[in-house]
């Protein structure tokens, strides 16, 4: 029997935060007002004392969570492998930085942390005892174009299963189950002069699984301009889609899911996401033994508060509560 | 092929930030502020290029500095600053040395600011230092405060 809690990643409000329209307090208050039980905060965006949690910052955040009655439950850590200008960070160096992130998450009171896939499977394995010691469960984000049973994620699964630890696992991002082209990029491309029939051709090539280079050539031969190729790069990059999302893979990794990123780009007035099949995804989670959070994560800019409110309501409708 | 992204959330050159700098009562140069237009902050070592022109003239790296987190850095130090974080809401100050300051009135500042996106290796080029770039360039005409 599942027990699903709905939370909001404050990442959803990043654009308004960067522009100075919303303060951190506005973000936390808004999440609470929308009915989120908990929230996630990405350190590189909203933690003033990044990568640390100073006593001052901790006190400020605590006064906000107390006042608005919402829990700070997950810390979004980044894996910046390309930090140095002369070489990539080694696996050991990335592991060490992630241990600092664990300390920060622990001090902030978070029980969960997101890690990114540049932290290798073997580093995740080595992280497990530290995660247990700090009491923070670490999930590797499964972000489009990866999916639960993609070869890379299967390597993590092997390490996670072998470790026997409940403190390392996955944070699947629903974007990896997309069944349609990203509406925001599609509309932008149209606005910038992409002919509709060429965008449709690009989408068809993606659905048909035509290899990238060949697909690019066919598009160019058909007269594709820059905006078409920009949208095409997304379709073969971080916003891929298919007719057969990896739901079986999701079921397979479910015992190791720490929490979910409820990714969305556009929710219409009928409470439907434009490209991600929530009506198929949420029942799978509901029918599992999953006990934890889905964090709404808006990855666009316009009307973030309104869109996130819609996203939560859409999920409540599908979950039947 | 270089891949670059642009996140035009805020202006790279901050409004109303241009002012003369005085030392011992004399104009010694001028300063203005810049922002990192992105959804997250970055360590300064990720800056791949920082340069600018004022009214079309390029300023030599010896004659300007980058001030952030209460520290004033030279341009040549930037690639080594792997623990100095530029928060996405903070403005950095560019201080330019030019005795006599800048002429009163309007000046056009054009900033070139390119950053390595350290978590985004370019697909198909997974090995080595080959990351997508953040194009955080921008330009603006500012009126100098005396």
JSON list of N, CA and C in Angstrom, two decimals, chain A residues 219-265:
[
{"chain": "A", "resi": 219, "resn": "UNK", "atom": "N", "xyz": [16.42, 16.18, -42.13]},
{"chain": "A", "resi": 219, "resn": "UNK", "atom": "CA", "xyz": [15.77, 17.46, -41.84]},
{"chain": "A", "resi": 219, "resn": "UNK", "atom": "C", "xyz": [16.39, 18.59, -42.66]},
{"chain": "A", "resi": 220, "resn": "UNK", "atom": "N", "xyz": [17.71, 18.60, -42.70]},
{"chain": "A", "resi": 220, "resn": "UNK", "atom": "CA", "xyz": [18.39, 19.67, -43.44]},
{"chain": "A", "resi": 220, "resn": "UNK", "atom": "C", "xyz": [18.07, 19.57, -44.93]},
{"chain": "A", "resi": 221, "resn": "UNK", "atom": "N", "xyz": [18.04, 18.32, -45.43]},
{"chain": "A", "resi": 221, "resn": "UNK", "atom": "CA", "xyz": [17.69, 18.13, -46.85]},
{"chain": "A", "resi": 221, "resn": "UNK", "atom": "C", "xyz": [16.28, 18.65, -47.13]},
{"chain": "A", "resi": 222, "resn": "UNK", "atom": "N", "xyz": [15.41, 18.55, -46.11]},
{"chain": "A", "resi": 222, "resn": "UNK", "atom": "CA", "xyz": [14.04, 19.02, -46.30]},
{"chain": "A", "resi": 222, "resn": "UNK", "atom": "C", "xyz": [13.93, 20.54, -46.10]},
{"chain": "A", "resi": 223, "resn": "UNK", "atom": "N", "xyz": [15.08, 21.19, -45.80]},
{"chain": "A", "resi": 223, "resn": "UNK", "atom": "CA", "xyz": [15.09, 22.64, -45.70]},
{"chain": "A", "resi": 223, "resn": "UNK", "atom": "C", "xyz": [14.94, 23.20, -44.30]},
{"chain": "A", "resi": 224, "resn": "UNK", "atom": "N", "xyz": [15.31, 22.40, -43.28]},
{"chain": "A", "resi": 224, "resn": "UNK", "atom": "CA", "xyz": [15.14, 22.87, -41.90]},
{"chain": "A", "resi": 224, "resn": "UNK", "atom": "C", "xyz": [15.99, 24.10, -41.61]},
{"chain": "A", "resi": 225, "resn": "UNK", "atom": "N", "xyz": [15.40, 25.07, -40.92]},
{"chain": "A", "resi": 225, "resn": "UNK", "atom": "CA", "xyz": [16.15, 26.27, -40.51]},
{"chain": "A", "resi": 225, "resn": "UNK", "atom": "C", "xyz": [16.63, 26.10, -39.06]},
{"chain": "A", "resi": 226, "resn": "UNK", "atom": "N", "xyz": [17.26, 27.16, -38.54]},
{"chain": "A", "resi": 226, "resn": "UNK", "atom": "CA", "xyz": [17.83, 27.11, -37.19]},
{"chain": "A", "resi": 226, "resn": "UNK", "atom": "C", "xyz": [16.83, 26.72, -36.11]},
{"chain": "A", "resi": 227, "resn": "UNK", "atom": "N", "xyz": [15.66, 27.38, -36.07]},
{"chain": "A", "resi": 227, "resn": "UNK", "atom": "CA", "xyz": [14.69, 27.01, -35.03]},
{"chain": "A", "resi": 227, "resn": "UNK", "atom": "C", "xyz": [14.26, 25.54, -35.10]},
{"chain": "A", "resi": 228, "resn": "UNK", "atom": "N", "xyz": [14.14, 24.97, -36.29]},
{"chain": "A", "resi": 228, "resn": "UNK", "atom": "CA", "xyz": [13.79, 23.55, -36.40]},
{"chain": "A", "resi": 228, "resn": "UNK", "atom": "C", "xyz": [14.92, 22.71, -35.79]},
{"chain": "A", "resi": 229, "resn": "UNK", "atom": "N", "xyz": [16.17, 23.05, -36.14]},
{"chain": "A", "resi": 229, "resn": "UNK", "atom": "CA", "xyz": [17.30, 22.27, -35.64]},
{"chain": "A", "resi": 229, "resn": "UNK", "atom": "C", "xyz": [17.46, 22.43, -34.13]},
{"chain": "A", "resi": 230, "resn": "UNK", "atom": "N", "xyz": [17.12, 23.62, -33.59]},
{"chain": "A", "resi": 230, "resn": "UNK", "atom": "CA", "xyz": [17.15, 23.82, -32.14]},
{"chain": "A", "resi": 230, "resn": "UNK", "atom": "C", "xyz": [16.18, 22.88, -31.44]},
{"chain": "A", "resi": 231, "resn": "UNK", "atom": "N", "xyz": [14.95, 22.82, -31.97]},
{"chain": "A", "resi": 231, "resn": "UNK", "atom": "CA", "xyz": [13.95, 21.92, -31.38]},
{"chain": "A", "resi": 231, "resn": "UNK", "atom": "C", "xyz": [14.39, 20.46, -31.55]},
{"chain": "A", "resi": 232, "resn": "UNK", "atom": "N", "xyz": [14.95, 20.17, -32.70]},
{"chain": "A", "resi": 232, "resn": "UNK", "atom": "CA", "xyz": [15.45, 18.81, -32.98]},
{"chain": "A", "resi": 232, "resn": "UNK", "atom": "C", "xyz": [16.51, 18.40, -31.96]},
{"chain": "A", "resi": 233, "resn": "UNK", "atom": "N", "xyz": [17.44, 19.32, -31.64]},
{"chain": "A", "resi": 233, "resn": "UNK", "atom": "CA", "xyz": [18.49, 19.01, -30.66]},
{"chain": "A", "resi": 233, "resn": "UNK", "atom": "C", "xyz": [17.89, 18.66, -29.31]},
{"chain": "A", "resi": 234, "resn": "UNK", "atom": "N", "xyz": [16.81, 19.34, -28.92]},
{"chain": "A", "resi": 234, "resn": "UNK", "atom": "CA", "xyz": [16.13, 18.99, -27.68]},
{"chain": "A", "resi": 234, "resn": "UNK", "atom": "C", "xyz": [15.51, 17.59, -27.76]},
{"chain": "A", "resi": 235, "resn": "UNK", "atom": "N", "xyz": [14.90, 17.30, -28.90]},
{"chain": "A", "resi": 235, "resn": "UNK", "atom": "CA", "xyz": [14.24, 16.00, -29.08]},
{"chain": "A", "resi": 235, "resn": "UNK", "atom": "C", "xyz": [15.23, 14.83, -28.99]},
{"chain": "A", "resi": 236, "resn": "UNK", "atom": "N", "xyz": [16.49, 15.12, -29.36]},
{"chain": "A", "resi": 236, "resn": "UNK", "atom": "CA", "xyz": [17.52, 14.09, -29.26]},
{"chain": "A", "resi": 236, "resn": "UNK", "atom": "C", "xyz": [18.43, 14.36, -28.06]},
{"chain": "A", "resi": 237, "resn": "UNK", "atom": "N", "xyz": [18.04, 15.33, -27.20]},
{"chain": "A", "resi": 237, "resn": "UNK", "atom": "CA", "xyz": [18.88, 15.70, -26.05]},
{"chain": "A", "resi": 237, "resn": "UNK", "atom": "C", "xyz": [18.17, 15.41, -24.74]},
{"chain": "A", "resi": 238, "resn": "UNK", "atom": "N", "xyz": [17.76, 16.48, -24.03]},
{"chain": "A", "resi": 238, "resn": "UNK", "atom": "CA", "xyz": [17.22, 16.33, -22.68]},
{"chain": "A", "resi": 238, "resn": "UNK", "atom": "C", "xyz": [15.69, 16.29, -22.63]},
{"chain": "A", "resi": 239, "resn": "UNK", "atom": "N", "xyz": [15.03, 16.40, -23.78]},
{"chain": "A", "resi": 239, "resn": "UNK", "atom": "CA", "xyz": [13.56, 16.30, -23.79]},
{"chain": "A", "resi": 239, "resn": "UNK", "atom": "C", "xyz": [13.13, 15.30, -24.86]},
{"chain": "A", "resi": 240, "resn": "UNK", "atom": "N", "xyz": [13.66, 14.08, -24.75]},
{"chain": "A", "resi": 240, "resn": "UNK", "atom": "CA", "xyz": [13.30, 13.02, -25.68]},
{"chain": "A", "resi": 240, "resn": "UNK", "atom": "C", "xyz": [11.90, 12.51, -25.34]},
{"chain": "A", "resi": 241, "resn": "UNK", "atom": "N", "xyz": [11.32, 11.77, -26.25]},
{"chain": "A", "resi": 241, "resn": "UNK", "atom": "CA", "xyz": [9.97, 11.23, -26.02]},
{"chain": "A", "resi": 241, "resn": "UNK", "atom": "C", "xyz": [9.81, 9.96, -26.86]},
{"chain": "A", "resi": 242, "resn": "UNK", "atom": "N", "xyz": [8.87, 9.14, -26.48]},
{"chain": "A", "resi": 242, "resn": "UNK", "atom": "CA", "xyz": [8.64, 7.91, -27.25]},
{"chain": "A", "resi": 242, "resn": "UNK", "atom": "C", "xyz": [7.21, 7.42, -27.02]},
{"chain": "A", "resi": 243, "resn": "UNK", "atom": "N", "xyz": [6.76, 6.51, -27.90]},
{"chain": "A", "resi": 243, "resn": "UNK", "atom": "CA", "xyz": [5.44, 5.94, -27.71]},
{"chain": "A", "resi": 243, "resn": "UNK", "atom": "C", "xyz": [5.42, 4.89, -26.61]},
{"chain": "A", "resi": 244, "resn": "UNK", "atom": "N", "xyz": [6.62, 4.44, -26.23]},
{"chain": "A", "resi": 244, "resn": "UNK", "atom": "CA", "xyz": [6.67, 3.36, -25.24]},
{"chain": "A", "resi": 244, "resn": "UNK", "atom": "C", "xyz": [7.59, 3.71, -24.07]},
{"chain": "A", "resi": 245, "resn": "UNK", "atom": "N", "xyz": [7.13, 4.57, -23.16]},
{"chain": "A", "resi": 245, "resn": "UNK", "atom": "CA", "xyz": [7.97, 4.92, -22.01]},
{"chain": "A", "resi": 245, "resn": "UNK", "atom": "C", "xyz": [8.26, 3.70, -21.14]},
{"chain": "A", "resi": 246, "resn": "UNK", "atom": "N", "xyz": [9.34, 3.80, -20.39]},
{"chain": "A", "resi": 246, "resn": "UNK", "atom": "CA", "xyz": [9.87, 2.65, -19.65]},
{"chain": "A", "resi": 246, "resn": "UNK", "atom": "C", "xyz": [9.13, 2.41, -18.33]},
{"chain": "A", "resi": 247, "resn": "UNK", "atom": "N", "xyz": [7.84, 2.09, -18.42]},
{"chain": "A", "resi": 247, "resn": "UNK", "atom": "CA", "xyz": [7.07, 1.85, -17.19]},
{"chain": "A", "resi": 247, "resn": "UNK", "atom": "C", "xyz": [7.49, 0.55, -16.50]},
{"chain": "A", "resi": 248, "resn": "UNK", "atom": "N", "xyz": [7.88, -0.45, -17.30]},
{"chain": "A", "resi": 248, "resn": "UNK", "atom": "CA", "xyz": [8.33, -1.71, -16.68]},
{"chain": "A", "resi": 248, "resn": "UNK", "atom": "C", "xyz": [9.60, -1.46, -15.87]},
{"chain": "A", "resi": 249, "resn": "UNK", "atom": "N", "xyz": [10.47, -0.60, -16.42]},
{"chain": "A", "resi": 249, "resn": "UNK", "atom": "CA", "xyz": [11.69, -0.24, -15.71]},
{"chain": "A", "resi": 249, "resn": "UNK", "atom": "C", "xyz": [11.37, 0.48, -14.40]},
{"chain": "A", "resi": 250, "resn": "UNK", "atom": "N", "xyz": [10.35, 1.33, -14.46]},
{"chain": "A", "resi": 250, "resn": "UNK", "atom": "CA", "xyz": [9.95, 2.05, -13.24]},
{"chain": "A", "resi": 250, "resn": "UNK", "atom": "C", "xyz": [9.52, 1.06, -12.16]},
{"chain": "A", "resi": 251, "resn": "UNK", "atom": "N", "xyz": [8.71, 0.07, -12.57]},
{"chain": "A", "resi": 251, "resn": "UNK", "atom": "CA", "xyz": [8.26, -0.93, -11.59]},
{"chain": "A", "resi": 251, "resn": "UNK", "atom": "C", "xyz": [9.45, -1.68, -11.01]},
{"chain": "A", "resi": 252, "resn": "UNK", "atom": "N", "xyz": [10.42, -1.95, -11.87]},
{"chain": "A", "resi": 252, "resn": "UNK", "atom": "CA", "xyz": [11.59, -2.72, -11.44]},
{"chain": "A", "resi": 252, "resn": "UNK", "atom": "C", "xyz": [12.42, -1.98, -10.38]},
{"chain": "A", "resi": 253, "resn": "UNK", "atom": "N", "xyz": [12.57, -0.67, -10.57]},
{"chain": "A", "resi": 253, "resn": "UNK", "atom": "CA", "xyz": [13.42, 0.07, -9.62]},
{"chain": "A", "resi": 253, "resn": "UNK", "atom": "C", "xyz": [12.65, 0.63, -8.43]},
{"chain": "A", "resi": 254, "resn": "UNK", "atom": "N", "xyz": [11.33, 0.47, -8.44]},
{"chain": "A", "resi": 254, "resn": "UNK", "atom": "CA", "xyz": [10.49, 1.10, -7.41]},
{"chain": "A", "resi": 254, "resn": "UNK", "atom": "C", "xyz": [10.98, 0.88, -5.98]},
{"chain": "A", "resi": 255, "resn": "UNK", "atom": "N", "xyz": [11.46, -0.33, -5.63]},
{"chain": "A", "resi": 255, "resn": "UNK", "atom": "CA", "xyz": [11.91, -0.51, -4.24]},
{"chain": "A", "resi": 255, "resn": "UNK", "atom": "C", "xyz": [13.08, 0.40, -3.86]},
{"chain": "A", "resi": 256, "resn": "UNK", "atom": "N", "xyz": [13.76, 0.96, -4.88]},
{"chain": "A", "resi": 256, "resn": "UNK", "atom": "CA", "xyz": [14.95, 1.78, -4.60]},
{"chain": "A", "resi": 256, "resn": "UNK", "atom": "C", "xyz": [14.70, 3.27, -4.86]},
{"chain": "A", "resi": 257, "resn": "UNK", "atom": "N", "xyz": [13.43, 3.63, -5.05]},
{"chain": "A", "resi": 257, "resn": "UNK", "atom": "CA", "xyz": [13.14, 5.06, -5.29]},
{"chain": "A", "resi": 257, "resn": "UNK", "atom": "C", "xyz": [13.14, 5.80, -3.96]},
{"chain": "A", "resi": 258, "resn": "UNK", "atom": "N", "xyz": [13.96, 6.86, -3.88]},
{"chain": "A", "resi": 258, "resn": "UNK", "atom": "CA", "xyz": [14.01, 7.67, -2.65]},
{"chain": "A", "resi": 258, "resn": "UNK", "atom": "C", "xyz": [12.86, 8.68, -2.69]},
{"chain": "A", "resi": 259, "resn": "UNK", "atom": "N", "xyz": [12.74, 9.39, -3.81]},
{"chain": "A", "resi": 259, "resn": "UNK", "atom": "CA", "xyz": [11.57, 10.24, -4.06]},
{"chain": "A", "resi": 259, "resn": "UNK", "atom": "C", "xyz": [11.52, 10.51, -5.55]},
{"chain": "A", "resi": 260, "resn": "UNK", "atom": "N", "xyz": [10.46, 11.21, -5.99]},
{"chain": "A", "resi": 260, "resn": "UNK", "atom": "CA", "xyz": [10.30, 11.50, -7.41]},
{"chain": "A", "resi": 260, "resn": "UNK", "atom": "C", "xyz": [10.38, 12.99, -7.69]},
{"chain": "A", "resi": 261, "resn": "UNK", "atom": "N", "xyz": [10.85, 13.31, -8.90]},
{"chain": "A", "resi": 261, "resn": "UNK", "atom": "CA", "xyz": [10.69, 14.67, -9.41]},
{"chain": "A", "resi": 261, "resn": "UNK", "atom": "C", "xyz": [9.50, 14.68, -10.34]},
{"chain": "A", "resi": 262, "resn": "UNK", "atom": "N", "xyz": [8.45, 15.34, -9.92]},
{"chain": "A", "resi": 262, "resn": "UNK", "atom": "CA", "xyz": [7.26, 15.46, -10.76]},
{"chain": "A", "resi": 262, "resn": "UNK", "atom": "C", "xyz": [7.49, 16.56, -11.78]},
{"chain": "A", "resi": 263, "resn": "UNK", "atom": "N", "xyz": [8.26, 16.24, -12.82]},
{"chain": "A", "resi": 263, "resn": "UNK", "atom": "CA", "xyz": [8.61, 17.23, -13.84]},
{"chain": "A", "resi": 263, "resn": "UNK", "atom": "C", "xyz": [7.39, 17.65, -14.65]},
{"chain": "A", "resi": 264, "resn": "UNK", "atom": "N", "xyz": [7.29, 18.94, -14.94]},
{"chain": "A", "resi": 264, "resn": "UNK", "atom": "CA", "xyz": [6.24, 19.40, -15.85]},
{"chain": "A", "resi": 264, "resn": "UNK", "atom": "C", "xyz": [6.69, 20.66, -16.54]},
{"chain": "A", "resi": 265, "resn": "UNK", "atom": "N", "xyz": [6.16, 20.87, -17.74]},
{"chain": "A", "resi": 265, "resn": "UNK", "atom": "CA", "xyz": [6.50, 22.05, -18.52]},
{"chain": "A", "resi": 265, "resn": "UNK", "atom": "C", "xyz": [5.28, 22.92, -18.82]}
]
